[in-house]
Amino acid sequence: MANAYENYLKSVNANRNIAERPPGKYREKLNYLKQLIREYVHENAALVDELEEIQTTIIIRKEERKFLLRKLCEYEPQVATEVQNVAKTGFSQSSHLDNKKGKKRANNDSSDRKSKSRKNSRSRKKIVQPIPLDNSGRPIFPIELGNLTIHCLGEVVADRCEFHSEDVIYPVGFISTRMYGSLDDPTVKCIYSCKISEVNGLPKFEIEMDDNSNPIIGDTPDVCHSLLLQKINDALSLNVVSTRPRGNDFFGLSHPTVLNLLQSFPGSRKCVNYKWNKFEVSRSGDVHTEDNDAALSYEYLQRSINFCKYKMAPDILQKPSNDYLDSKDNLHDYLLNN
């Protein structure tokens, strides 16, 4: 009986091995499918690598296009005006079409018109960052707003038009700091202090580097900012950043959180030329708007410096000595070749 049972087990195991082993025809198909899968995996990996290279190239081309357009606008003012006009006309046409669609829908349904007007009014509100307040409701300084830090808001001078414009208010005693490239070496990060004071009944704007005793003083924030950008270019002997100023942004006067705080001052309502804005405090928490402009951000300034060194360095010509230019023949050759 034992021998018969062992023979039975051997026969069962042999039949099982035969059933599990695929025939030669299906084995060839299995090997063929495995080979196809390997080829598709390698092809997919190659396509992914090629796609990454193309995306990197697209980013580089976009940066080059922005850089060339900025340089062209600097040397050709007409091009800058044309670009601005095209942007304005395109925006006005799109807004005009949207208004037509809104009117048609309003004629069909008055309730939709009311809801749409409410949405538009909400969209015009600027989102501000929530800031810490003390028990009396006053802001606690310093106020951190990304690369910008507000140390003092100052006092609003409402009885004189020189201390405000349509977009911003210039409070006396305003102090802010911002991280930016140093005047000695723009590749080194430095802290700049921006201040507003009153001299002879007029506002005075000042940008001062922490380790520099010579502040940049001007009648407007744009004048100070333009001089700062020009000194940055002079320090590198390259036009790494456009000297078109954004003084209000550099000082932090146009930041929505700062505008919201200044509008809460009692005298801000008496600023005749200032256009009132609507604000809404963000419910989600901090609202950080990154300054992607080399004139405001230290990180983007470094990108512009690296890009200019890579693109413009081979084209820089050394200025010949005065002894070389004394000769008329040498001067003629130099002017022809350059």
Coordinates of C-alpha atoms in Angstrom, one line a residue:
M1 CA 0.0 0.0 0.0
A2 CA 2.8 2.4 0.9
N3 CA 4.5 1.8 -2.5
A4 CA 1.3 2.3 -4.4
Y5 CA 0.7 5.6 -2.5
E6 CA 4.2 6.8 -3.3
N7 CA 3.8 6.0 -7.0
Y8 CA 0.5 7.9 -7.0
L9 CA 2.2 11.0 -5.5
K10 CA 5.0 10.8 -8.1
S11 CA 2.6 10.6 -10.9
V12 CA 0.6 13.6 -9.6
N13 CA 3.7 15.8 -9.2
A14 CA 4.9 14.8 -12.7
N15 CA 1.5 15.8 -14.2
R16 CA 1.6 19.1 -12.3
N17 CA 5.0 20.0 -13.6
I18 CA 3.9 19.2 -17.1
A19 CA 0.8 21.4 -16.7
E20 CA 2.8 24.3 -15.3
R21 CA 5.4 24.3 -18.0
P22 CA 4.1 26.2 -21.1
P23 CA 4.5 24.7 -24.5
G24 CA 7.3 25.9 -26.7
K25 CA 4.9 28.0 -28.8
Y26 CA 3.7 30.1 -25.9
R27 CA 7.1 30.3 -24.4
E28 CA 8.4 32.0 -27.5
K29 CA 5.4 34.4 -27.4
L30 CA 6.2 35.2 -23.7
N31 CA 9.9 35.9 -24.5
Y32 CA 8.8 38.1 -27.4
L33 CA 6.5 40.1 -25.2
K34 CA 9.2 40.5 -22.5
Q35 CA 11.6 41.8 -25.2
L36 CA 8.9 44.3 -26.4
I37 CA 8.4 45.5 -22.8
R38 CA 12.1 46.1 -22.4
E39 CA 12.3 48.1 -25.6
Y40 CA 9.3 50.2 -24.7
V41 CA 10.8 51.0 -21.2
H42 CA 14.1 52.1 -22.7
E43 CA 12.2 54.2 -25.4
N44 CA 10.1 55.8 -22.7
A45 CA 13.1 56.7 -20.6
A46 CA 14.8 58.3 -23.7
L47 CA 11.6 60.3 -24.5
V48 CA 11.5 61.5 -20.9
D49 CA 15.1 62.7 -21.0
E50 CA 14.5 64.4 -24.3
L51 CA 11.4 66.1 -23.0
E52 CA 13.3 67.5 -20.0
E53 CA 16.0 68.9 -22.3
I54 CA 13.3 70.6 -24.5
Q55 CA 11.7 72.1 -21.4
T56 CA 15.0 73.4 -20.2
T57 CA 15.7 74.9 -23.6
I58 CA 12.2 76.6 -23.6
I59 CA 12.9 78.2 -20.3
I60 CA 16.3 79.5 -21.5
R61 CA 14.7 80.9 -24.7
K62 CA 12.0 82.7 -22.6
E63 CA 14.7 84.3 -20.4
E64 CA 16.7 85.3 -23.5
R65 CA 13.6 86.8 -25.1
K66 CA 12.8 88.9 -22.0
F67 CA 16.4 90.0 -21.7
L68 CA 16.6 91.1 -25.4
L69 CA 13.2 92.9 -25.2
R70 CA 14.3 94.7 -22.1
K71 CA 17.5 95.8 -23.8
L72 CA 15.7 96.9 -26.9
C73 CA 13.3 99.0 -24.9
E74 CA 16.2 100.7 -23.2
Y75 CA 17.9 101.7 -26.4
E76 CA 14.7 102.2 -28.5
P77 CA 12.0 104.2 -26.5
Q78 CA 9.6 103.9 -29.5
V79 CA 9.6 100.1 -29.1
A80 CA 8.8 100.5 -25.4
T81 CA 5.8 102.7 -26.2
E82 CA 4.6 100.3 -28.9
V83 CA 4.8 97.4 -26.5
Q84 CA 2.8 99.3 -23.9
N85 CA 0.2 100.4 -26.5
V86 CA -0.2 96.8 -27.8
A87 CA -0.7 95.5 -24.2
K88 CA -3.2 98.2 -23.5
T89 CA -5.2 97.8 -26.7
G90 CA -5.3 94.0 -26.2
F91 CA -6.5 94.4 -22.7
S92 CA -9.1 97.0 -23.7
Q93 CA -10.5 94.8 -26.5
S94 CA -10.8 91.8 -24.3
S95 CA -12.5 93.8 -21.5
H96 CA -14.8 95.4 -24.2
L97 CA -15.9 91.9 -25.4
D98 CA -16.4 90.8 -21.8
N99 CA -18.6 93.8 -21.2
K100 CA -20.7 93.0 -24.2
K101 CA -21.3 89.5 -23.1
G102 CA -22.2 90.7 -19.6
K103 CA -24.8 93.1 -21.0
K104 CA -26.4 90.4 -23.1
R105 CA -26.6 88.1 -20.2
A106 CA -27.9 91.0 -18.0
N107 CA -30.8 91.6 -20.4
N108 CA -31.8 87.9 -20.2
D109 CA -31.6 87.6 -16.5
S110 CA -31.3 90.4 -14.0
S111 CA -30.3 88.1 -11.1
D112 CA -27.3 86.9 -13.1
R113 CA -26.3 90.5 -13.6
K114 CA -26.4 91.2 -9.9
S115 CA -24.3 88.2 -9.0
K116 CA -21.8 89.0 -11.7
S117 CA -21.4 92.6 -10.5
R118 CA -20.8 91.3 -7.0
K119 CA -18.1 88.9 -8.3
N120 CA -16.4 91.7 -10.2
S121 CA -16.4 93.9 -7.2
R122 CA -14.9 91.1 -5.1
S123 CA -12.2 90.5 -7.8
R124 CA -11.2 94.1 -7.6
K125 CA -10.3 93.7 -3.9
K126 CA -6.7 93.3 -3.1
I127 CA -5.7 90.4 -0.8
V128 CA -3.6 91.5 2.1
Q129 CA -1.5 89.4 4.5
P130 CA -2.8 89.1 8.1
I131 CA -0.4 90.7 10.5
P132 CA -0.1 90.5 14.3
L133 CA -1.9 93.2 16.3
D134 CA -1.6 94.3 19.9
N135 CA -4.5 94.7 22.3
S136 CA -5.4 98.1 21.0
G137 CA -5.5 96.9 17.4
R138 CA -2.2 98.5 16.3
P139 CA 0.3 96.5 14.2
I140 CA 3.2 95.0 15.9
F141 CA 6.5 95.9 14.3
P142 CA 8.6 94.8 12.5
I143 CA 6.2 93.5 9.8
E144 CA 7.7 90.7 7.6
L145 CA 6.5 90.8 4.0
G146 CA 8.8 88.4 2.2
N147 CA 12.1 90.2 1.3
L148 CA 10.5 93.4 2.6
T149 CA 10.3 94.4 6.3
I150 CA 8.4 97.4 7.6
H151 CA 9.8 99.0 10.8
C152 CA 7.7 102.1 11.0
L153 CA 4.7 103.4 9.1
G154 CA 5.2 107.1 10.0
E155 CA 2.5 109.7 9.9
V156 CA 0.3 110.7 7.0
V157 CA 0.5 114.3 5.8
A158 CA -2.9 114.9 4.2
D159 CA -2.9 118.7 3.8
R160 CA -0.1 118.7 1.1
C161 CA -0.4 117.0 -2.3
E162 CA 3.4 116.3 -2.4
F163 CA 3.0 113.6 0.2
H164 CA 0.7 111.4 -1.8
S165 CA -0.2 110.4 -5.4
E166 CA -3.0 108.5 -7.1
D167 CA -1.5 105.2 -6.2
V168 CA 0.5 105.6 -3.0
I169 CA 0.9 107.6 0.2
Y170 CA 4.2 109.0 1.4
P171 CA 4.1 109.1 5.2
V172 CA 6.8 111.0 7.0
G173 CA 8.9 108.8 9.2
F174 CA 8.3 105.6 7.1
I175 CA 11.1 103.1 7.4
S176 CA 11.5 99.8 5.6
T177 CA 14.3 97.4 4.8
R178 CA 14.9 95.1 1.8
M179 CA 17.5 92.5 0.9
Y180 CA 19.3 93.3 -2.3
G181 CA 22.7 93.2 -4.0
S182 CA 25.5 95.3 -2.4
L183 CA 26.8 98.4 -4.2
D184 CA 30.4 97.2 -3.7
D185 CA 29.7 93.7 -5.0
P186 CA 26.2 93.1 -6.3
T187 CA 26.7 89.3 -5.9
V188 CA 26.7 89.8 -2.1
K189 CA 23.5 90.1 -0.3
C190 CA 23.0 93.3 1.7
I191 CA 20.2 95.1 3.6
Y192 CA 19.0 98.5 2.3
S193 CA 17.1 100.9 4.5
C194 CA 14.4 103.0 2.8
K195 CA 13.3 106.2 4.7
I196 CA 10.9 109.1 4.1
S197 CA 11.4 112.4 5.8
E198 CA 10.3 116.0 5.5
V199 CA 12.7 118.9 4.4
N200 CA 11.4 122.4 3.8
G201 CA 7.8 121.2 3.6
L202 CA 8.6 118.6 0.9
P203 CA 9.2 114.8 1.1
K204 CA 12.8 113.5 1.0
F205 CA 13.4 109.9 0.1
E206 CA 16.5 108.0 1.1
I207 CA 18.0 104.6 0.3
E208 CA 21.0 103.6 2.5
M209 CA 23.1 100.5 2.6
D210 CA 24.0 99.3 6.0
D211 CA 27.7 99.3 5.5
N212 CA 27.8 102.5 3.4
S213 CA 27.8 106.0 4.8
N214 CA 26.7 107.7 1.5
P215 CA 22.9 107.3 1.2
I216 CA 21.0 107.8 -2.1
I217 CA 18.7 110.8 -1.7
G218 CA 16.1 111.9 -4.2
D219 CA 12.8 113.9 -4.5
T220 CA 10.8 110.7 -5.4
P221 CA 11.3 107.0 -4.8
D222 CA 11.8 106.5 -8.5
V223 CA 14.8 108.8 -8.5
C224 CA 16.4 106.9 -5.7
H225 CA 15.7 103.5 -7.2
S226 CA 17.0 104.5 -10.6
L227 CA 20.3 105.8 -9.1
L228 CA 20.6 102.6 -7.1
L229 CA 20.2 100.4 -10.2
Q230 CA 22.6 102.5 -12.2
K231 CA 25.2 102.0 -9.4
I232 CA 24.6 98.3 -9.5
N233 CA 25.3 98.3 -13.3
D234 CA 28.4 100.5 -12.8
A235 CA 29.8 98.2 -10.1
L236 CA 29.6 95.2 -12.6
S237 CA 30.4 97.2 -15.7
L238 CA 27.4 95.5 -17.3
N239 CA 23.8 96.4 -17.9
V240 CA 22.5 93.5 -15.7
V241 CA 19.3 95.3 -14.7
S242 CA 17.1 97.9 -16.3
T243 CA 17.3 101.3 -14.8
R244 CA 13.6 101.9 -15.3
P245 CA 12.6 102.5 -11.7
R246 CA 10.1 100.9 -9.5
G247 CA 10.7 103.1 -6.4
N248 CA 7.3 102.6 -4.8
D249 CA 7.7 98.8 -5.0
F250 CA 11.3 98.9 -3.7
F251 CA 10.2 101.1 -0.7
G252 CA 7.2 98.9 -0.1
L253 CA 4.7 101.7 -0.4
S254 CA 2.7 99.9 -3.1
H255 CA 2.4 96.7 -1.2
P256 CA -1.3 95.9 -0.5
T257 CA -0.6 95.3 3.2
V258 CA 1.1 98.6 3.6
L259 CA -1.6 100.5 1.6
N260 CA -4.2 98.9 3.8
L261 CA -2.5 100.0 7.0
L262 CA -2.0 103.5 5.6
Q263 CA -5.6 103.8 4.6
S264 CA -6.6 103.0 8.1
F265 CA -4.9 106.2 9.3
P266 CA -7.3 109.1 10.3
G267 CA -5.8 111.6 7.8
S268 CA -5.7 109.3 4.8
R269 CA -9.3 110.2 3.9
K270 CA -8.1 113.8 3.3
C271 CA -5.6 112.9 0.7
V272 CA -7.3 114.5 -2.3
N273 CA -5.4 112.9 -5.2
Y274 CA -5.1 109.4 -3.7
K275 CA -7.5 106.8 -5.2
W276 CA -9.1 104.7 -2.5
N277 CA -8.5 100.9 -2.7
K278 CA -10.5 98.0 -1.4
F279 CA -8.7 95.2 0.5
E280 CA -9.6 91.9 1.9
V281 CA -7.6 90.0 4.5
S282 CA -6.6 86.5 3.4
R283 CA -8.3 83.7 5.4
S284 CA -5.9 81.1 4.4
G285 CA -2.9 82.7 6.1
D286 CA 0.2 84.3 4.8
V287 CA 0.0 85.8 1.3
H288 CA 3.5 85.9 -0.2
T289 CA 3.9 87.5 -3.6
E290 CA 7.3 86.9 -4.9
D291 CA 9.0 89.8 -6.8
N292 CA 10.2 88.2 -10.0
D293 CA 12.0 91.4 -11.1
A294 CA 15.8 91.9 -11.0
A295 CA 15.2 95.4 -9.9
L296 CA 13.5 94.2 -6.6
S297 CA 14.6 90.7 -5.9
Y298 CA 18.1 89.6 -4.9
E299 CA 17.6 86.1 -6.3
Y300 CA 16.5 87.4 -9.7
L301 CA 19.3 89.9 -9.7
Q302 CA 21.8 87.0 -9.4
R303 CA 20.0 85.2 -12.3
S304 CA 20.3 88.4 -14.4
I305 CA 24.0 88.8 -13.5
N306 CA 24.8 85.2 -14.4
F307 CA 22.9 85.4 -17.7
C308 CA 24.6 88.7 -18.7
K309 CA 28.0 87.3 -17.9
Y310 CA 27.3 84.2 -20.0
K311 CA 25.8 86.1 -22.9
M312 CA 27.6 89.5 -22.9
A313 CA 31.1 88.8 -21.6
P314 CA 32.6 87.7 -25.0
D315 CA 31.3 90.8 -26.6
I316 CA 32.9 93.2 -24.1
L317 CA 35.7 95.2 -25.7
Q318 CA 38.5 96.6 -23.7
K319 CA 39.0 100.4 -23.9
P320 CA 42.4 101.2 -25.6
S321 CA 44.9 103.4 -23.9
N322 CA 45.1 107.1 -24.5
D323 CA 48.6 106.7 -26.0
Y324 CA 47.2 104.3 -28.6
L325 CA 44.4 106.8 -29.5
D326 CA 46.8 109.7 -29.9
S327 CA 47.7 108.5 -33.3
K328 CA 45.2 109.4 -36.0
D329 CA 45.7 106.1 -37.9
N330 CA 45.1 104.1 -34.8
L331 CA 42.1 106.2 -33.9
H332 CA 40.7 105.7 -37.4
D333 CA 41.2 101.9 -37.3
Y334 CA 39.6 101.7 -33.8
L335 CA 36.5 103.6 -34.9
L336 CA 36.1 101.5 -38.1
N337 CA 36.5 98.2 -36.2
N338 CA 34.2 99.1 -33.4

